[in-house]
CSV table of C-alpha atoms and ligand atoms in Angstrom, one decimal:
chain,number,residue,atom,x,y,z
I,978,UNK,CA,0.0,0.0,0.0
I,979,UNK,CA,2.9,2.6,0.6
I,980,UNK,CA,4.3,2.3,-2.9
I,981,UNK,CA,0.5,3.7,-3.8
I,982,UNK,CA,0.7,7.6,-4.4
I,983,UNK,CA,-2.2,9.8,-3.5
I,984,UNK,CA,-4.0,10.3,-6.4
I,985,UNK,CA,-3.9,6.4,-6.8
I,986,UNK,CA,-5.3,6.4,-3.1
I,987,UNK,CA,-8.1,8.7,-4.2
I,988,UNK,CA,-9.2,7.0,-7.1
I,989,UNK,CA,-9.6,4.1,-4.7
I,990,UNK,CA,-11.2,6.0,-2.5
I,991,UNK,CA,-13.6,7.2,-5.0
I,992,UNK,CA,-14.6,4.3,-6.7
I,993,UNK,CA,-15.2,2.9,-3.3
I,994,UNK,CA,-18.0,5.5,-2.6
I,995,UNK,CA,-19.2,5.5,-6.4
I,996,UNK,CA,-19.9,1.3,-5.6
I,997,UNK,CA,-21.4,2.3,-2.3
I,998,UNK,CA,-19.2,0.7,-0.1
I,999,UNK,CA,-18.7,1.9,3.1
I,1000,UNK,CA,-15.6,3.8,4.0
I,1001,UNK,CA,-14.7,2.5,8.0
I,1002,UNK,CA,-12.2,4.6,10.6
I,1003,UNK,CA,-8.7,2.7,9.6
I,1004,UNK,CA,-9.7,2.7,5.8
I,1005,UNK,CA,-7.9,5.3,4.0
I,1006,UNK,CA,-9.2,8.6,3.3
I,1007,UNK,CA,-8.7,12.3,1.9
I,1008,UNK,CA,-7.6,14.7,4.5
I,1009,UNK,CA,-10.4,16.8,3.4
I,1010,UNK,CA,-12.9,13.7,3.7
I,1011,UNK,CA,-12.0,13.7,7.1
I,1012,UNK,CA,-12.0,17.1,7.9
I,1013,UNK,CA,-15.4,17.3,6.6
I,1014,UNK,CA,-16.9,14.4,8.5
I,1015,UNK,CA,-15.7,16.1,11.4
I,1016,UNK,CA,-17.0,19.0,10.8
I,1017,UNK,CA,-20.6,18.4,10.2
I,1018,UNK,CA,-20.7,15.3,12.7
I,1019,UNK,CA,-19.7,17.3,15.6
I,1020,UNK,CA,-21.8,20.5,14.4
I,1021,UNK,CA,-24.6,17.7,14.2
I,1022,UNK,CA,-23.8,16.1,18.0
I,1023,UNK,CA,-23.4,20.3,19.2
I,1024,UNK,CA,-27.2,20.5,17.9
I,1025,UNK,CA,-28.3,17.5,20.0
I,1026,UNK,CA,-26.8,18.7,23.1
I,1027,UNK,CA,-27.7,22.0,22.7
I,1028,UNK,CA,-31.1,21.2,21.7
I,1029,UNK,CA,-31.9,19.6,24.9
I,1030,UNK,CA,-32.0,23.2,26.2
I,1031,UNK,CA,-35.4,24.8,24.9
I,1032,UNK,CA,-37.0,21.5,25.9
I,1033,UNK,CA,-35.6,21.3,28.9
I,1034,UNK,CA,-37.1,24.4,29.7
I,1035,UNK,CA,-40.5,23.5,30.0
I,1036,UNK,CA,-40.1,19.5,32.2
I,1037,UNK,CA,-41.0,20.8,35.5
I,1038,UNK,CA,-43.9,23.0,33.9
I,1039,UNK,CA,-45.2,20.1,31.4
I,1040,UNK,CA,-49.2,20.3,32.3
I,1041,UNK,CA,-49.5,16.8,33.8
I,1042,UNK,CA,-47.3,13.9,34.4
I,1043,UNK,CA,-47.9,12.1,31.1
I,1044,UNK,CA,-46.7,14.9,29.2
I,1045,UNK,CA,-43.8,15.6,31.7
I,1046,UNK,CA,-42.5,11.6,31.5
I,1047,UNK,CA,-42.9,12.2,27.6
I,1048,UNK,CA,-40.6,15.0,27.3
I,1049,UNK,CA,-38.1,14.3,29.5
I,1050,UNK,CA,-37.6,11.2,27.8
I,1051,UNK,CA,-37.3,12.4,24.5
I,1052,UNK,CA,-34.8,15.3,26.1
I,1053,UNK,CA,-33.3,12.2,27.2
I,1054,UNK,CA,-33.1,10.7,23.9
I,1055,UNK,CA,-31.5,14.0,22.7
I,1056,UNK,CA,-28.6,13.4,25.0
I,1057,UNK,CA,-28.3,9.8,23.5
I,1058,UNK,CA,-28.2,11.0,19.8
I,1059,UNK,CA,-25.5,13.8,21.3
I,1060,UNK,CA,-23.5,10.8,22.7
I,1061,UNK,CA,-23.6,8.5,19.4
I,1062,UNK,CA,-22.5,11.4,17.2
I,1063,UNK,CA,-19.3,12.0,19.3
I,1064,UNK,CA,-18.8,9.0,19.4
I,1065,UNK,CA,-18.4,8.8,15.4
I,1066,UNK,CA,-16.8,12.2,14.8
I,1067,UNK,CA,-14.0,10.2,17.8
I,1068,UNK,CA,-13.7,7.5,15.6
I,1069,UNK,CA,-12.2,10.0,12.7
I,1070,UNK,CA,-9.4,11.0,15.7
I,1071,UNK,CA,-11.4,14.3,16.8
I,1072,UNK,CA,-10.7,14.5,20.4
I,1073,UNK,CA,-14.5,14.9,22.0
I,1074,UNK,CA,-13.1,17.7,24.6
I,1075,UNK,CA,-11.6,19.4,22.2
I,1076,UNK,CA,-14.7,19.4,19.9
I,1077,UNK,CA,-16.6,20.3,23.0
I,1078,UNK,CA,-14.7,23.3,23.7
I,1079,UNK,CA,-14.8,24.7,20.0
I,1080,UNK,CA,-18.4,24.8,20.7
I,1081,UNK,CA,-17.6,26.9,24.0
I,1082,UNK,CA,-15.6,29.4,22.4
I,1083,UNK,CA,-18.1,29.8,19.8
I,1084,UNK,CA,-15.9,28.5,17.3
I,1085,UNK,CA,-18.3,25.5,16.0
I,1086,UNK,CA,-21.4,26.2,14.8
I,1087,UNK,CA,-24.8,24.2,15.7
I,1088,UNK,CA,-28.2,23.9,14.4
I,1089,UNK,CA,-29.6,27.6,14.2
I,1090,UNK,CA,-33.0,26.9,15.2
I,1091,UNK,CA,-32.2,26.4,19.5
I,1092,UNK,CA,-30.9,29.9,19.7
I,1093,UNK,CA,-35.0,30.7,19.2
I,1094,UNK,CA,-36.6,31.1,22.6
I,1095,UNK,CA,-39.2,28.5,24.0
I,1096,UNK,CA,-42.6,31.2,25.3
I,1097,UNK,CA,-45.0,29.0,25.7
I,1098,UNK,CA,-46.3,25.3,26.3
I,1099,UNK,CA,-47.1,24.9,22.6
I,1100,UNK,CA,-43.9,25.2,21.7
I,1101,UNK,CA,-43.0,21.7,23.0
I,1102,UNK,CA,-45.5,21.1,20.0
I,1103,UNK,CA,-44.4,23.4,17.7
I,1104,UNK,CA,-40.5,21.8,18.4
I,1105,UNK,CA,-41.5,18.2,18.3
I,1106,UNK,CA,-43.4,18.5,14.7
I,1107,UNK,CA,-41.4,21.1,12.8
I,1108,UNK,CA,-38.3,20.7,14.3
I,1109,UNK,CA,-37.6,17.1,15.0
I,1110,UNK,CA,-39.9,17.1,11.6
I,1111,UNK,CA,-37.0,18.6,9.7
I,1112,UNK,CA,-34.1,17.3,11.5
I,1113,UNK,CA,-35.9,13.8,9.8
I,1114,UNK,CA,-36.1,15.0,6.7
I,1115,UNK,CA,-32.6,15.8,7.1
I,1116,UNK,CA,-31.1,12.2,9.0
I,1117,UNK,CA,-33.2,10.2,7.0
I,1118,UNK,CA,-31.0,10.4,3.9
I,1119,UNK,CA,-28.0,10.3,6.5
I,1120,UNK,CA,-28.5,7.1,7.1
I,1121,UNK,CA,-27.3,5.9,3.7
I,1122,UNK,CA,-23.7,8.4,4.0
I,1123,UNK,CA,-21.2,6.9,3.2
I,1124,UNK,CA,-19.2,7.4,6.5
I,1125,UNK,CA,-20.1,3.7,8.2
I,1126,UNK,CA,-19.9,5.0,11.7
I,1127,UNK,CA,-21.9,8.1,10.6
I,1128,UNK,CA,-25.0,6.0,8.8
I,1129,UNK,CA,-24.9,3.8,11.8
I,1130,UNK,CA,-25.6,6.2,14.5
I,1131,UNK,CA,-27.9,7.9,11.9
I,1132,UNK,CA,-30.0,4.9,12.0
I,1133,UNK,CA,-30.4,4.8,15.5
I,1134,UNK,CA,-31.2,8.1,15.9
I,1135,UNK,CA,-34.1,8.0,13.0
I,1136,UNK,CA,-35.1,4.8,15.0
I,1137,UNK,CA,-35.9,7.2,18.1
I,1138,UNK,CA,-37.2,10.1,16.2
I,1139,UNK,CA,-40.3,9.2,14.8
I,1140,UNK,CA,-41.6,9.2,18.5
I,1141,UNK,CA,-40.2,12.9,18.9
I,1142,UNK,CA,-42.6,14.2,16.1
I,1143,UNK,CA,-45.4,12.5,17.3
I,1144,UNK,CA,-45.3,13.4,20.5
I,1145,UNK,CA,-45.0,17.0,19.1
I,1146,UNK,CA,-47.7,16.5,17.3
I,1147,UNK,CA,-49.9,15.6,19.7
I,1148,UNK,CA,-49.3,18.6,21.7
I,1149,UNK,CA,-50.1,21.0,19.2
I,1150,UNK,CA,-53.4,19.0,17.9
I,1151,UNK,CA,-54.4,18.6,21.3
I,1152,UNK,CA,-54.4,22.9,22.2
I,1153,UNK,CA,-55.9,23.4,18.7
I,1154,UNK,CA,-58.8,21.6,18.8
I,1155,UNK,CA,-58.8,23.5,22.5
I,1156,UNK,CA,-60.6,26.4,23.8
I,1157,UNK,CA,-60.1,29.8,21.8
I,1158,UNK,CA,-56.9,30.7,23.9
I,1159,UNK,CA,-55.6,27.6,23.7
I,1160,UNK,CA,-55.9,27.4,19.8
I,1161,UNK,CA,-54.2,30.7,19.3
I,1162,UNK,CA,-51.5,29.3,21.8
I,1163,UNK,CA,-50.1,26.5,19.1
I,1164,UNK,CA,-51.3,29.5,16.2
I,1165,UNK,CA,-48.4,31.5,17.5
I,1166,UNK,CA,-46.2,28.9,18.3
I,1167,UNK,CA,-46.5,28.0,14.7
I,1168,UNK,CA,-46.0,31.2,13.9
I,1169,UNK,CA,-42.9,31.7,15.6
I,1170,UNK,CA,-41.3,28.5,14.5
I,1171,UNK,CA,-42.3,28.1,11.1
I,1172,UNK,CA,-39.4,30.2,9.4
I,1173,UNK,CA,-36.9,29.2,11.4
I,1174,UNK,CA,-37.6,25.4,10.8
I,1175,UNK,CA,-37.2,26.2,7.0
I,1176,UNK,CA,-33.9,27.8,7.7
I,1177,UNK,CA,-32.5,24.5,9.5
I,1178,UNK,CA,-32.0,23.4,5.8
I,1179,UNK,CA,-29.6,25.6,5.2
I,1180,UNK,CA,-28.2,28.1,3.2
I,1181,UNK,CA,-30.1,27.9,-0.3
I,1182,UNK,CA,-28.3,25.6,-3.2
I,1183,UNK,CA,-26.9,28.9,-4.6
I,1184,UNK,CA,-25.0,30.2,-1.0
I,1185,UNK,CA,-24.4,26.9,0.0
I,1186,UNK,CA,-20.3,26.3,0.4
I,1187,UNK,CA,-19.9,22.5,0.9
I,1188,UNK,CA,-23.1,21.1,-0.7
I,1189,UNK,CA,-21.2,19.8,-4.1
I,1190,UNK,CA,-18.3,18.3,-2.7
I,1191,UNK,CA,-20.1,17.1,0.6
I,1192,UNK,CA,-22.4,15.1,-2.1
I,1193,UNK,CA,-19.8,13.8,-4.3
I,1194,UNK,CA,-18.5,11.9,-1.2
I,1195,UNK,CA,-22.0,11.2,-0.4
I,1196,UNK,CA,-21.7,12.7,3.1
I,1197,UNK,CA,-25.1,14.4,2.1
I,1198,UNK,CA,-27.4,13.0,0.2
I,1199,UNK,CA,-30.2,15.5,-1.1
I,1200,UNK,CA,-29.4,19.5,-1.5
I,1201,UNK,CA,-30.5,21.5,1.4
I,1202,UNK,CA,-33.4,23.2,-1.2
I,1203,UNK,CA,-34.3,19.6,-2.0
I,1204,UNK,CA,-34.9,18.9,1.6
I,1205,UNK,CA,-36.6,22.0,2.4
I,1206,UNK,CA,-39.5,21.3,-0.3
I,1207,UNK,CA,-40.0,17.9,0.7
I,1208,UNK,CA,-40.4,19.6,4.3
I,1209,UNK,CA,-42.8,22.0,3.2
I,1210,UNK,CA,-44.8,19.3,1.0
I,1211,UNK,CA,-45.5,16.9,3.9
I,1212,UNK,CA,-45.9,19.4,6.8
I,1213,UNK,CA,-48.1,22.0,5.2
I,1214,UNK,CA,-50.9,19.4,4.7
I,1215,UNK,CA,-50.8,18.5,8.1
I,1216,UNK,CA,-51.4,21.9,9.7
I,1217,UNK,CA,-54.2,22.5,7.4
I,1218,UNK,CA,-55.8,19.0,9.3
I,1219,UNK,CA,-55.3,20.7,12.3
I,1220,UNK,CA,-57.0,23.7,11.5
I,1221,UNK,CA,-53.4,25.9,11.8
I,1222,UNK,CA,-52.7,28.4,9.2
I,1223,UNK,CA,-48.9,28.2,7.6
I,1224,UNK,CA,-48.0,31.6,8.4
I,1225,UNK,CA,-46.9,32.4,4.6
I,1226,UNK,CA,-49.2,34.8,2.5
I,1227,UNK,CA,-46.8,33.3,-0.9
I,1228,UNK,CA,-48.0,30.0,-0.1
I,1229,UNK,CA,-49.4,28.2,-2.8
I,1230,UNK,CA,-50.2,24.5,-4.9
I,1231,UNK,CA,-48.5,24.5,-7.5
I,1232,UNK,CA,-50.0,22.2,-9.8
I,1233,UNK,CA,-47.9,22.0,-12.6
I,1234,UNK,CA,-44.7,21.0,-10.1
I,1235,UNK,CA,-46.6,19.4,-8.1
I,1236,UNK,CA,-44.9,21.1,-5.2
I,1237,UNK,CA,-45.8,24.0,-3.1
I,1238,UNK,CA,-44.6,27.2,-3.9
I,1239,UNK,CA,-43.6,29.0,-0.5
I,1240,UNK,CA,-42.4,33.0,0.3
I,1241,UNK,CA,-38.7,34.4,-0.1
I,1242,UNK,CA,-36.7,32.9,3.5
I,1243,UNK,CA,-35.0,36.0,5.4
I,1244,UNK,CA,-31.5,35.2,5.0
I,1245,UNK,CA,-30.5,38.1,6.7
I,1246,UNK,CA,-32.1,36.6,9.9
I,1247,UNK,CA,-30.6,32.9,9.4
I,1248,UNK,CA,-26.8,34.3,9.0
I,1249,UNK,CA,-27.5,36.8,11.8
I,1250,UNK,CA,-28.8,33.7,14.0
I,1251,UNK,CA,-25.7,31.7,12.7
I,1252,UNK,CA,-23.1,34.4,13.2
I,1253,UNK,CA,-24.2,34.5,17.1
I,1254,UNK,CA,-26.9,37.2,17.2
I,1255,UNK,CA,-30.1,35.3,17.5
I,1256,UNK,CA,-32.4,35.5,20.4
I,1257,UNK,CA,-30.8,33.0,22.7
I,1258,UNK,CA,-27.3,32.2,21.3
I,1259,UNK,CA,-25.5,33.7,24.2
I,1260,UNK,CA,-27.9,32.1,26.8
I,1261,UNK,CA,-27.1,28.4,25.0
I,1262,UNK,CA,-23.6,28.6,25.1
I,1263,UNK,CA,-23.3,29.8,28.2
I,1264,UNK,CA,-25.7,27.5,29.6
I,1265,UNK,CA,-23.3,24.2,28.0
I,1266,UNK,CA,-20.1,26.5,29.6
I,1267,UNK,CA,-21.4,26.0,33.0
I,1268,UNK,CA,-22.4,22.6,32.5
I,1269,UNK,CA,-18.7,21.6,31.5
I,1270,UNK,CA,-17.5,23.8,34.4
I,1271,UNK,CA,-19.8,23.2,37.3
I,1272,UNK,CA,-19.5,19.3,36.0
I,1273,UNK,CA,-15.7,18.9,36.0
I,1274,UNK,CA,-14.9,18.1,39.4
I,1275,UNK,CA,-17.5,14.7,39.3
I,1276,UNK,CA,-15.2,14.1,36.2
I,1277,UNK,CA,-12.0,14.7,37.8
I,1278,UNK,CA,-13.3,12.7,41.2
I,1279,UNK,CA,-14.8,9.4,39.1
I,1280,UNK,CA,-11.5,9.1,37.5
I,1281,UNK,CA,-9.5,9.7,40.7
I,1282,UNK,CA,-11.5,6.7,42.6
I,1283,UNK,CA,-11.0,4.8,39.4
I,1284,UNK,CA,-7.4,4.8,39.3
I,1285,UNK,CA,-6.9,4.2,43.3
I,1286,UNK,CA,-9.3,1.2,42.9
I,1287,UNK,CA,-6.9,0.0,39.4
I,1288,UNK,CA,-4.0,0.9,41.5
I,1289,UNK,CA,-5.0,-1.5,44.7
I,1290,UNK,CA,-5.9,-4.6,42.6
I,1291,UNK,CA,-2.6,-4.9,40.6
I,1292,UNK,CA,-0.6,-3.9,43.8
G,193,UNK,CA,-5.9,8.8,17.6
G,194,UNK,CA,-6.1,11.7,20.4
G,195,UNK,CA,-6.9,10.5,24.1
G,196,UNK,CA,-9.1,13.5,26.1
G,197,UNK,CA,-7.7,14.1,29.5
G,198,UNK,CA,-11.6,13.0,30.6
G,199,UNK,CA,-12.5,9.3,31.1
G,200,UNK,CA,-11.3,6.4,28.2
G,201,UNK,CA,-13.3,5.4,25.6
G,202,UNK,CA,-15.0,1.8,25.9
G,203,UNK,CA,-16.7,-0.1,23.3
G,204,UNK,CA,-20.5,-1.7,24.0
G,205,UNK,CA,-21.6,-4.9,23.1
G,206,UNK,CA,-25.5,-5.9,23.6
G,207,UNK,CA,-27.1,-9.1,23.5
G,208,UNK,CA,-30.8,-8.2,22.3
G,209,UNK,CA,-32.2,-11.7,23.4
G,210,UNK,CA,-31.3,-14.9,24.6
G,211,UNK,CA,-29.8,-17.4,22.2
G,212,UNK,CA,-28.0,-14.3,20.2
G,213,UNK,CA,-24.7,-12.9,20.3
G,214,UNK,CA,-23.2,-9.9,21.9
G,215,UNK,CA,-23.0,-7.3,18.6
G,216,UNK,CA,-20.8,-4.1,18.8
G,217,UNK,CA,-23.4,-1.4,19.5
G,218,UNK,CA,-21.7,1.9,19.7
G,219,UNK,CA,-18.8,3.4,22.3
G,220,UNK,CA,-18.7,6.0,24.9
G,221,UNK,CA,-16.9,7.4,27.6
G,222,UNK,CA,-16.8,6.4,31.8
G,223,UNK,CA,-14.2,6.4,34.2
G,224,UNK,CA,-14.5,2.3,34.7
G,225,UNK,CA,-16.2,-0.9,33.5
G,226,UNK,CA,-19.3,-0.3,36.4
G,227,UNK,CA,-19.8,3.3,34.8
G,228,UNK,CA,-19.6,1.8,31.5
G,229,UNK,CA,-22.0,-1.1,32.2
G,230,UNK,CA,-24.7,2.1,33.6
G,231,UNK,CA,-24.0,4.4,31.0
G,232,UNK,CA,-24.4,1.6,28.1
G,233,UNK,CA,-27.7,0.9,29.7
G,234,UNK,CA,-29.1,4.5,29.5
G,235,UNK,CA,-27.7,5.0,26.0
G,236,UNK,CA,-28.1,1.6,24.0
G,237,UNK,CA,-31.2,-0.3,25.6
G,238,UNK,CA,-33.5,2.4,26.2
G,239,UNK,CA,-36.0,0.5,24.5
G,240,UNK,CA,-35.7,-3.2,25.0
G,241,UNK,CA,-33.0,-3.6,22.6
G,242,UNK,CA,-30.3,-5.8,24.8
G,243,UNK,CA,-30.8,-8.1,28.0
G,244,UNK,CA,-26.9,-8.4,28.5
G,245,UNK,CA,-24.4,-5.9,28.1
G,246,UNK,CA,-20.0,-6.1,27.8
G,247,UNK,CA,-18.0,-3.5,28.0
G,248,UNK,CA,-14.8,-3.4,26.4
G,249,UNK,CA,-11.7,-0.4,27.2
G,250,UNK,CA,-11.4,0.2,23.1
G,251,UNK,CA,-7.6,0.3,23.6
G,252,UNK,CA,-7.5,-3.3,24.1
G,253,UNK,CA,-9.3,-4.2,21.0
G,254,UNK,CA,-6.5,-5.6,18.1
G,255,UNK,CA,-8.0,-4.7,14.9
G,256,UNK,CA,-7.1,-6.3,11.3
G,257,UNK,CA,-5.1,-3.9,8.9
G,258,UNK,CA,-7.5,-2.5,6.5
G,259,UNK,CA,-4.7,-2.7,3.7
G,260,UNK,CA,-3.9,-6.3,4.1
G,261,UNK,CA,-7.6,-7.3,3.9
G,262,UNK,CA,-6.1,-8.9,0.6
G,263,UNK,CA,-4.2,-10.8,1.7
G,264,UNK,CA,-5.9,-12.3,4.6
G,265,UNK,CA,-9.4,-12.3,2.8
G,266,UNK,CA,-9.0,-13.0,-0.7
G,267,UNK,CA,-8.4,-17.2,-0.3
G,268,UNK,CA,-12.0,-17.1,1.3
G,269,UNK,CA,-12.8,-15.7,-2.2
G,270,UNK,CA,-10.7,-18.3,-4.7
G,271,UNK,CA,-11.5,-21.5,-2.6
G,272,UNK,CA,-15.0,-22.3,-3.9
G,273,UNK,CA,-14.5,-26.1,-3.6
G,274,UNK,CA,-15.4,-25.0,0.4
G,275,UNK,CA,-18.4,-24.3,-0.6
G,276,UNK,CA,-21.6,-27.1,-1.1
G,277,UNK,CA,-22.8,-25.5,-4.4
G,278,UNK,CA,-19.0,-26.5,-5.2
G,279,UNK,CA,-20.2,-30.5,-5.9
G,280,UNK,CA,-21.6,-32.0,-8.4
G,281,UNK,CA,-25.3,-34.0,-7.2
G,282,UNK,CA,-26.5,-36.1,-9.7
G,283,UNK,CA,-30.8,-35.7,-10.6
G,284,UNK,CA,-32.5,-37.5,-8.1
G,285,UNK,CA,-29.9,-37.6,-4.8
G,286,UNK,CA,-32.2,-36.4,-2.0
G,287,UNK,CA,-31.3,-35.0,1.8
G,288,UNK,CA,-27.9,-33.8,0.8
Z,1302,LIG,FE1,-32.1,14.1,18.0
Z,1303,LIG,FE1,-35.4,14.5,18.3
């Protein structure tokens, strides 16, 4: 294998991912392959973590104990997906602390949509369909990357997922078909969280830096505009069940598509969101700071009894 | 690959029922086997998917060289005659 020069590795490489076959942690790999798979797995386990935050917000103020056991254990679940997706960015030789602390110093990114504040009971709805909705639409395909540690955990997580939307769901049909406050309750938490779960796709195909290369490796599978309209198709039809309105005037069948036609997205918003000025951003990362911090010493003390106990049993 | 200064890396097996194998399930991080044993258990059975659980510290796992999978793989490949559909059967040769 040494006598083989790079671009001979590549073509291997390439034809590997052309066939479908999984590429596993000791296989070789472009640099920029790997770099890559970091990069979006441990912006994807940031999201999991941090998304546990706007949930967790409401578990001691859920309205009665079915709802409360529901959504701590889908926060619960959140903390699992977190934990796979380290797991597989480690297996490309990211160090997890030093991932962790990249997301500290506001120097990794994640999902845009938790720096949005959580007002309101029906925003446990609101999150649940549109949000864990998209992030779906966007793992689904995911599970087929060509990254095997990456489509593994991906499959897991979609495993647990489909329970996440219904649950949301079920919160926001339950308050619609409510009394008159009530309905306007998951109204304006569909209000507020309609845009911004359009933006989780992404940039649009035009802005969008890594989207050719990223598929060409088959790390992502659909376009981020590709994703969005399949998003809007099957969710759209599902508010209008409820009796919600799709708070976008453009909004329309188009029949010759067969598609639905939706308004321009404020990009201004998203890449101010992204860039660290949404509503919450500070709040989030601050909040994981403290965690780390105030955390550290159970870290330090496990590992300290660990080693004394190692230490008597081969003395 | 990079060690953390935090707690090593183990690697979870789970037995979904009996009569099945242990099958690698995932990794994660605890400061000994006992840790591992209850973190494995929150993370990878949350839903009835294992009744028995190892743990293995991933530093102790040997792994095959991906570049010499050639060479240790391919006679599994040319040797057909270890295979049944190798042998001729005449018409009519039953239970074999
Ligand atoms: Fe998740
Ligand atoms: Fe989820």
């Amino acid at each position: 294998m040494k006598d083989l020069n790079i671009s001979k590795l590549e073509a291997i490489f390439q034809q590997k991912i052309d066939d479908d076959v999984k590429i596993e942690p000791n296989d070789w790999m472009p640099d920029a392959y790997r770099k890559s798979l970091i990069r979006q797995i441990s912006q994807h386990a940031h999201s999991e973590v941090v998304g546990m935050l706007p949930e967790g917000n409401w578990i001691t103020r859920a309205p009665n104990l079915r709802r409360k056991a529901v959504l701590l254990a889908k926060v619960q679940d959140e903390a699992g997906h977190g934990l796979y997706l380290y797991s597989a960015a480690e297996t490309l030789g990211a160090d997890r602390e030093k991932t962790i602390d990249d997301l500290h110093s506001g120097k990794a990114k994640y999902s845009s949509i938790f720096n949005y504040p959580t007002l309101t009971w029906a925003d446990m709805g609101a999150i649940g369909w549109l949000v864990d909705g998209a992030a779906i639409m966007n793992q689904v395909p995911l599970c087929r990357c060509s990254y095997g540690p990456y489509a593994r955990a991906m499959i897991r997580v979609c495993k647990e997922e489909s329970f996440h939307q219904r649950q949301g769901f079920e919160v926001i049909n339950k308050l619609a078909e409510g009394t008159i406050e009530q309905k306007e309750m998951a109204q304006d938490a569909l209000n507020r969280f309609w845009w911004p779960a359009l933006m989780m796709f992404g940039p649009s195909d035009d802005d969008s830096s890594h989207t050719e290369q990223s598929m060409r490796w088959k790390i992502k599978r659909n376009t981020n505009d590709e994703l969005r309209q399949m998003f809007v198709d099957v969710t759209v039809p599902q508010a209008e069940s409820i009796g919600l309105k799709v708070p976008d005037p453009h909004l329309k069948w188009n029949e010759e598509k067969e598609c639905y036609d939706f308004g321009p997205i404020d990009w201004d918003e998203f890449w101010q969101v992204v860039g660290g000025n949404g509503p919450c951003n500070k709040e989030r990362v601050d909040a994981r700071r403290k965690a780390k911090e105030d955390g550290k010493w159970v870290v330090e003390a496990a590992m300290a009894f660990a080693n004394k106990r190692n230490a008597k049993k081969t003395a | 690959m990079s060690e953390s200064k935090g707690w090593p890396l183990w690697e979870v097996f789970v037995r979904s029922k009996q009569g099945l194998n242990h099958k690698h399930v995932g990794s994660l991080r605890a400061s000994d086997a006992t840790m591992a044993i209850k973190n494995a258990r929150d993370v990878y059975t949350r839903r009835a998917e294992g009744i028995s659980i190892w743990v293995v510290p991933s530093n102790n796992i040997t792994a095959s060289d991906p570049s010499e999978e050639d060479s240790l793989f391919e006679p599994s490949q040319t040797k057909v005659y270890r295979h049944p559909t190798f042998y001729d059967v005449p018409d009519g040769i039953s239970h074999m």
